[in-house]
mmCIF file of C-alpha atoms in Angstrom:
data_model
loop_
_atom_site.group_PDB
_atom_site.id
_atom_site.type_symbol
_atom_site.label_atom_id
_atom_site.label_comp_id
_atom_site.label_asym_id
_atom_site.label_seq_id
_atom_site.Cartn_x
_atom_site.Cartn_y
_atom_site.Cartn_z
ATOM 1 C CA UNK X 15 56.225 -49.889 50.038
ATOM 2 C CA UNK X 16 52.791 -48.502 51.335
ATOM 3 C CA UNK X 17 49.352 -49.303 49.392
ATOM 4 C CA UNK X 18 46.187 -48.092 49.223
ATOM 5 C CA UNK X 19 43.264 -50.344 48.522
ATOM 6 C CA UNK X 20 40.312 -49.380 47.738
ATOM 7 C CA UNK X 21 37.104 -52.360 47.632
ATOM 8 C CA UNK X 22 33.905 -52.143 49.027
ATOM 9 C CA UNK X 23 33.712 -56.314 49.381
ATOM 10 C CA UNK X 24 34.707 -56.754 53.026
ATOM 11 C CA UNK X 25 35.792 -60.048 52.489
ATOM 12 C CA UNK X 26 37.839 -59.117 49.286
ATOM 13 C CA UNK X 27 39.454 -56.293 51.030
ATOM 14 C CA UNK X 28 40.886 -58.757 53.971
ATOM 15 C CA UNK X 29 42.266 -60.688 51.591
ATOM 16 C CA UNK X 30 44.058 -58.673 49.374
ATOM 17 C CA UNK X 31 45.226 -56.624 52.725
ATOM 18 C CA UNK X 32 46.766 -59.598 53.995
ATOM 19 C CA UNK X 33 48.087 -60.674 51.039
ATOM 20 C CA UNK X 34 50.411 -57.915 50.566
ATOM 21 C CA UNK X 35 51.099 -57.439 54.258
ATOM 22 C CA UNK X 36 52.183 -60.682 53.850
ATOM 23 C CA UNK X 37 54.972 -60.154 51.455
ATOM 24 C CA UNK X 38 56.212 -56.882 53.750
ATOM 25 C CA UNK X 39 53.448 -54.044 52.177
ATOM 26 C CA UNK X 40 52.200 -51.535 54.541
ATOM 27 C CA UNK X 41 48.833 -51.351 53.287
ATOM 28 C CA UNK X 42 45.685 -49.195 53.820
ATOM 29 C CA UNK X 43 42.506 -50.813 53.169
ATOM 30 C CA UNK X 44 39.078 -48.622 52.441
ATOM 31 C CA UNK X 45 35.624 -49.428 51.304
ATOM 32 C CA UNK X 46 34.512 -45.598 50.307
ATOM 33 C CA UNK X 47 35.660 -43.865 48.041
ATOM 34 C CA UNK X 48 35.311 -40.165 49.956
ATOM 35 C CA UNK X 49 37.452 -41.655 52.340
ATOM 36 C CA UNK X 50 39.871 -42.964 50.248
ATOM 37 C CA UNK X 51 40.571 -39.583 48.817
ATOM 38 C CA UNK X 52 40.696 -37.938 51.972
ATOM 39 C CA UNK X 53 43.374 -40.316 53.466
ATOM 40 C CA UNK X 54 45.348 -40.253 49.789
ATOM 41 C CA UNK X 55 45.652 -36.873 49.998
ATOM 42 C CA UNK X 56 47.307 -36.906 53.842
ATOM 43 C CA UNK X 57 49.176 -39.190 53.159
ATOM 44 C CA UNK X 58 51.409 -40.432 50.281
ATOM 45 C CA UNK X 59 51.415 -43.565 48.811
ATOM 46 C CA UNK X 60 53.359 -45.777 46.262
ATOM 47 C CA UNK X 61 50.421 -47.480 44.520
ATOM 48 C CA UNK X 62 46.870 -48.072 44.866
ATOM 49 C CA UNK X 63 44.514 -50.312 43.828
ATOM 50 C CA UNK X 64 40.907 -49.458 43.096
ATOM 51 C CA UNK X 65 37.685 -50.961 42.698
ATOM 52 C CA UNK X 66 35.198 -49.506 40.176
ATOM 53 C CA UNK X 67 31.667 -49.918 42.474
ATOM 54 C CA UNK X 68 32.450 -47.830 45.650
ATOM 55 C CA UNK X 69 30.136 -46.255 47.502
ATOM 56 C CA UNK X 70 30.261 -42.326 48.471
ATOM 57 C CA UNK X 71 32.846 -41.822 45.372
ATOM 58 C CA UNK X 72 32.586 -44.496 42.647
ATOM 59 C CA UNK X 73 36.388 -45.448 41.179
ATOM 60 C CA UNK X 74 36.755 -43.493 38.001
ATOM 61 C CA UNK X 75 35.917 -40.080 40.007
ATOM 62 C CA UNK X 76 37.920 -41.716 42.965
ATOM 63 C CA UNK X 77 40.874 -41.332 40.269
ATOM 64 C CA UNK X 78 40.029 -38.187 38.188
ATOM 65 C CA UNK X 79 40.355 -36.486 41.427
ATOM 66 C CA UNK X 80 43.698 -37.863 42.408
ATOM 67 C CA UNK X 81 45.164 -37.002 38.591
ATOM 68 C CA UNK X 82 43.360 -33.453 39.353
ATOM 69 C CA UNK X 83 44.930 -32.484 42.226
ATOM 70 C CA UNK X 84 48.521 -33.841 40.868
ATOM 71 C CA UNK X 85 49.018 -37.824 42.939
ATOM 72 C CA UNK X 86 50.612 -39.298 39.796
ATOM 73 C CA UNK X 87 50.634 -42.738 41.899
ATOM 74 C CA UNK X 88 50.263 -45.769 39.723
ATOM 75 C CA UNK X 89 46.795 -47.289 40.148
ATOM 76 C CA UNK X 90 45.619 -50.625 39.299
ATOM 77 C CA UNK X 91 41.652 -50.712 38.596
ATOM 78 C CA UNK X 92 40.879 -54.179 40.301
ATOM 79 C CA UNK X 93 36.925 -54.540 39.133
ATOM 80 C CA UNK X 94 34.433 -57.065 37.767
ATOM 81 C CA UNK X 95 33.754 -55.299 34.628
ATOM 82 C CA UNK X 96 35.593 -56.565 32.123
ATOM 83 C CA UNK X 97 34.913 -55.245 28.801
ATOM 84 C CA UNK X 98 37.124 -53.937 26.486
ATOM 85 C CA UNK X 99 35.263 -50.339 26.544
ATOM 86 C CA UNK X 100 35.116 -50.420 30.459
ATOM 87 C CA UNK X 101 39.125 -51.315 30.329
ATOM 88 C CA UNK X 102 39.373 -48.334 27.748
ATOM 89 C CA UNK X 103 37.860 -46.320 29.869
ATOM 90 C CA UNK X 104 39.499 -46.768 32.695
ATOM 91 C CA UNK X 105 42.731 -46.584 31.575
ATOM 92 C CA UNK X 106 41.719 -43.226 29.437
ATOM 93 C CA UNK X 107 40.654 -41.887 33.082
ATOM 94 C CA UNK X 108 44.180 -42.169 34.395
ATOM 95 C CA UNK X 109 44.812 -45.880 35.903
ATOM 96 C CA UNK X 110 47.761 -47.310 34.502
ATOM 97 C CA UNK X 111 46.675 -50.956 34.887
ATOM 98 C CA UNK X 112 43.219 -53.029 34.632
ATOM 99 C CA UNK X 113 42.507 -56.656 35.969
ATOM 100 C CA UNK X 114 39.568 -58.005 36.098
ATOM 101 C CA UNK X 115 37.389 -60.308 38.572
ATOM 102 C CA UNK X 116 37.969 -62.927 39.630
ATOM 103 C CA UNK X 117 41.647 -62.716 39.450
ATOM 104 C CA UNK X 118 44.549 -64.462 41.142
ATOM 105 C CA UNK X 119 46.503 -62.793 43.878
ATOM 106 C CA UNK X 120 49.414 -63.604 42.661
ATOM 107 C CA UNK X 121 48.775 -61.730 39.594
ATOM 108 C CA UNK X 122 47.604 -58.946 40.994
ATOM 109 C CA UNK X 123 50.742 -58.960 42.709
ATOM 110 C CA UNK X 124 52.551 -59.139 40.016
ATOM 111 C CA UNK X 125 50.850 -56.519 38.538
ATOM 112 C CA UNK X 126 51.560 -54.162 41.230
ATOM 113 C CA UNK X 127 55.443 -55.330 41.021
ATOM 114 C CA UNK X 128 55.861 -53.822 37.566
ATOM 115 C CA UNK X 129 53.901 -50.832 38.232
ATOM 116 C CA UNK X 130 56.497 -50.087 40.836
ATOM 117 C CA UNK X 131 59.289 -50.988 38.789
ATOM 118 C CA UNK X 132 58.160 -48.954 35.850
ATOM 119 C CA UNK X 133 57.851 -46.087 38.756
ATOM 120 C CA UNK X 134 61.517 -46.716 39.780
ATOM 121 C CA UNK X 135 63.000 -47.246 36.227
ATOM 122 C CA UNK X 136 61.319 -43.908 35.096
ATOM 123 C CA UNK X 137 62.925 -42.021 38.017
ATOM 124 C CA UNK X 138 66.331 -43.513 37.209
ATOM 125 C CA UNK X 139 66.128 -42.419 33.738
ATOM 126 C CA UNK X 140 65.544 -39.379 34.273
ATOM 127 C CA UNK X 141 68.747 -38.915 36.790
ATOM 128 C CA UNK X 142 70.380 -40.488 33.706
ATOM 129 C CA UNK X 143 68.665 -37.753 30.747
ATOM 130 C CA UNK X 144 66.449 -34.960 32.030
ATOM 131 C CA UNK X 145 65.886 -34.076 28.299
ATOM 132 C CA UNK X 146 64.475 -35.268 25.528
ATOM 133 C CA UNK X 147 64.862 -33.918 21.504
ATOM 134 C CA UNK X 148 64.375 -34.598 17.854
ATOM 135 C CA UNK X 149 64.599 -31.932 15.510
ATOM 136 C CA UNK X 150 63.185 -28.983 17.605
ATOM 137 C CA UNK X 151 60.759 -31.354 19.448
ATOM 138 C CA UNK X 152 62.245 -31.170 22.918
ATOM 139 C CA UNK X 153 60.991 -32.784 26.177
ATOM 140 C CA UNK X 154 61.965 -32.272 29.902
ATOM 141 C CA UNK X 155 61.468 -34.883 31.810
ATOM 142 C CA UNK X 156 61.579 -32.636 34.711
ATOM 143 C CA UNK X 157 59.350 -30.150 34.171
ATOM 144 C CA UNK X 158 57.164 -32.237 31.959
ATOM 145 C CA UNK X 159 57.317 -28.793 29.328
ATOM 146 C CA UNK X 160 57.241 -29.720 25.928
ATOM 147 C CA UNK X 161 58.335 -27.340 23.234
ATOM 148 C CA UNK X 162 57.773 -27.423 19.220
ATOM 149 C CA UNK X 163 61.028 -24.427 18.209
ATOM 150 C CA UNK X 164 59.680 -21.725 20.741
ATOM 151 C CA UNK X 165 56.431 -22.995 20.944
ATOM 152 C CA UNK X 166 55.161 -24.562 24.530
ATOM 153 C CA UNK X 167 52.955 -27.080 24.020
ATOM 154 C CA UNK X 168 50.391 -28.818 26.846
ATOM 155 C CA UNK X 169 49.540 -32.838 26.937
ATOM 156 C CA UNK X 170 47.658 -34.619 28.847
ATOM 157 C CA UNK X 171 49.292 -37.259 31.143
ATOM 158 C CA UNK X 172 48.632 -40.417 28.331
ATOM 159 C CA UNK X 173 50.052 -38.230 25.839
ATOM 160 C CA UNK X 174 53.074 -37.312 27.567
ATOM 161 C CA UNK X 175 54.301 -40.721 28.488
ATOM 162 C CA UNK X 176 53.385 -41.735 24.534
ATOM 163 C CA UNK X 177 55.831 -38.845 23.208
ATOM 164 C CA UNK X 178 58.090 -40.057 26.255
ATOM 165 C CA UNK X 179 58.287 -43.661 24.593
ATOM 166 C CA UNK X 180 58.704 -42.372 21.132
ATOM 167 C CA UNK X 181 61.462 -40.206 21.901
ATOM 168 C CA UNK X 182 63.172 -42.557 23.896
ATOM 169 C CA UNK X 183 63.062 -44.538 20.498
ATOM 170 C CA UNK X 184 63.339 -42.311 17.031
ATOM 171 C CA UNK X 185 63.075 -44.396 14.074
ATOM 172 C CA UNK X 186 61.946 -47.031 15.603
ATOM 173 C CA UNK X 187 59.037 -48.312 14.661
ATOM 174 C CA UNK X 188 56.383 -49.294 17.596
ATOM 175 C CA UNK X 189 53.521 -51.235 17.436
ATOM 176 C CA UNK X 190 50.452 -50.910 19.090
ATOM 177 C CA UNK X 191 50.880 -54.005 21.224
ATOM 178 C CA UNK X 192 54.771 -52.497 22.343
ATOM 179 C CA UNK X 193 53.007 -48.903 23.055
ATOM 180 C CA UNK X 194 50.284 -50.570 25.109
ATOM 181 C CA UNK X 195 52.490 -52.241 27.086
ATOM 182 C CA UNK X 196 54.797 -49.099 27.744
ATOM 183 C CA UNK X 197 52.146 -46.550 28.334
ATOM 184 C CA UNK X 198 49.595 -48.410 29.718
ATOM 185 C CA UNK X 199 51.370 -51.152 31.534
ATOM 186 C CA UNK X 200 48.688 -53.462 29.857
ATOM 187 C CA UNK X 201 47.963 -56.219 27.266
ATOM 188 C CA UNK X 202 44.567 -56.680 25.524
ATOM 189 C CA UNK X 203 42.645 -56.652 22.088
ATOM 190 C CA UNK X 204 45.585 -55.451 19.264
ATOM 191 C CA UNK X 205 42.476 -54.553 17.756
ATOM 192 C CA UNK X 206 40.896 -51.669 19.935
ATOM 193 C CA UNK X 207 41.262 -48.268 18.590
ATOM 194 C CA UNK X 208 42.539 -46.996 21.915
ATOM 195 C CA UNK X 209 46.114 -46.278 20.559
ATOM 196 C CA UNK X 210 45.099 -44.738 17.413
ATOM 197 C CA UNK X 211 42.988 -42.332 19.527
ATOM 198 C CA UNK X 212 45.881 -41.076 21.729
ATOM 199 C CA UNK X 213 48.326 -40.959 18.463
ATOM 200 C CA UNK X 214 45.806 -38.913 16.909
ATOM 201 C CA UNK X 215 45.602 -36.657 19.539
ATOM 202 C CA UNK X 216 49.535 -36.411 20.071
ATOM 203 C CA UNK X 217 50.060 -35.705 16.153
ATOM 204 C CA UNK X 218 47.398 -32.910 16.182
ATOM 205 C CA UNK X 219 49.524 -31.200 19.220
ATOM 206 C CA UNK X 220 52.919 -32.083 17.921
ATOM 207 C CA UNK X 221 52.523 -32.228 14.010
ATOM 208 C CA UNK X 222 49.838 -30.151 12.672
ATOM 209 C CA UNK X 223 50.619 -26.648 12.707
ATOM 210 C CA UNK X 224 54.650 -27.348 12.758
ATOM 211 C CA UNK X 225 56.930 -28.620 9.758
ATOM 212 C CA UNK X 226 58.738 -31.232 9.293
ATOM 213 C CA UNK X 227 56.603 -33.881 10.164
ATOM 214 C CA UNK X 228 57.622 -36.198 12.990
ATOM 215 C CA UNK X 229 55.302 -38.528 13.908
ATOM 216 C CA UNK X 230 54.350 -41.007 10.909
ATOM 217 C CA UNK X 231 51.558 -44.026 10.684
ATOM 218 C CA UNK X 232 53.138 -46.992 9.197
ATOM 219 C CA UNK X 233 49.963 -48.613 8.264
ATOM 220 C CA UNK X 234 49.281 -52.383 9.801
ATOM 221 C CA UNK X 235 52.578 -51.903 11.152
ATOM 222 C CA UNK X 236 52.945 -49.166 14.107
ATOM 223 C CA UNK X 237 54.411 -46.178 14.478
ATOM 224 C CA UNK X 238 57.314 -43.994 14.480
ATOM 225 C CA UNK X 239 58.712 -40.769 15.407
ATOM 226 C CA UNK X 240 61.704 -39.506 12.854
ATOM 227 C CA UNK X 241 62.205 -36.257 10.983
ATOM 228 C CA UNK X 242 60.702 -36.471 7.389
ATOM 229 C CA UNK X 243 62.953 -36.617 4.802
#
């Protein structure tokens, strides 16, 4: 497996470099983030781990530019702000994982683990199903096209791996904590809004302008995605 880490801390950057070298990572280690984009565009990685406070390209732009020109890497934010909006934000920018500093290596390792498992599950599951339906809601996990009947529909990356989730379980009802931890790889406050937001934005896409209604608000409960009776 082949990192890229991304820290401006010297020190920090030694040590998380060794760490996984350690344990049989090839790992590239950069402290600017112009660099790091260069180098993760030439050459590919399986994961990556970011801090926030770069110089030359700060984190979050490090990884709008890497969703932008299509790396759909996991990334790990590794970063002393910690919180909740800055992990909201984050995540909302396209990292699937947040820890905070100070941290324990062995949880960052960790962390990285099940980012690559999730990686490697997803790819096995879709070998398994390439497609995706209820009612005439249809996903291809291939193509990433989502169609409503005959009309094409476009989500953003969050918003695809939500409607990936609930399809993979209709009429089952999810709850906020179970959609964090699928779609964001992450546990924190059951109380931020942050899953609300990106069902909200799903249903207008999916639900609004279509009939019958598929994705339904069970209220202090979760959600679920079944064909109204």
């Amino acid at each position: 497996m082949k990192l890229l880490v991304v820290e401006d801390d010297p020190t920090l950057l030694d040590f998380i470099c060794q760490g996984f070298r350690e344990q049989g990572y090839t790992v590239n280690g950069l402290s600017d983030g112009h660099e790091a984009l260069l180098l993760a565009k030439d050459q590919p990685h399986d994961a990556a781990i970011i801090d926030l406070m770069l110089p030359g390209l700060d984190g979050l732009s490090l990884i709008r530019e890497l969703r932008a020109s299509g790396h759909n890497l996991p990334i790990l934010i590794l970063s002393a702000r910690h919180t909740v909006n800055d992990r909201v934000l984050g995540l909302e920018t396209g990292s699937d994982d947040y820890l905070t500093k100070p941290f324990s290596f062995i949880e960052l390792q960790a962390r990285v683990q099940a980012l690559l498992r999730r990686r490697t599950d997803s790819q096995s599951n879709t070998q398994i199903s390439t497609s995706l339906q209820l009612a005439d809601l249809t996903l291809d996990r291939i193509s990433k096209k989502v169609t409503r009947g005959e009309t094409l529909i476009t989500l953003q990356p969050r918003e695809l791996s939500l409607l990936e989730y609930l399809l993979e379980n209709p009429g089952k009802v999810l709850s906020k904590t179970m959609i964090l931890e699928q779609v964001w790889d992450y546990q924190f406050d059951p109380q931020t809004n942050v899953v609300d937001v990106l069902v909200c934005r799903l249903r207008s896409k999916i639900d609004k302008d279509f009939s019958p209604k598929l994705l339904h608000t069970l209220r202090g409960i979760g959600y679920v995605l079944k064909a109204e009776d």
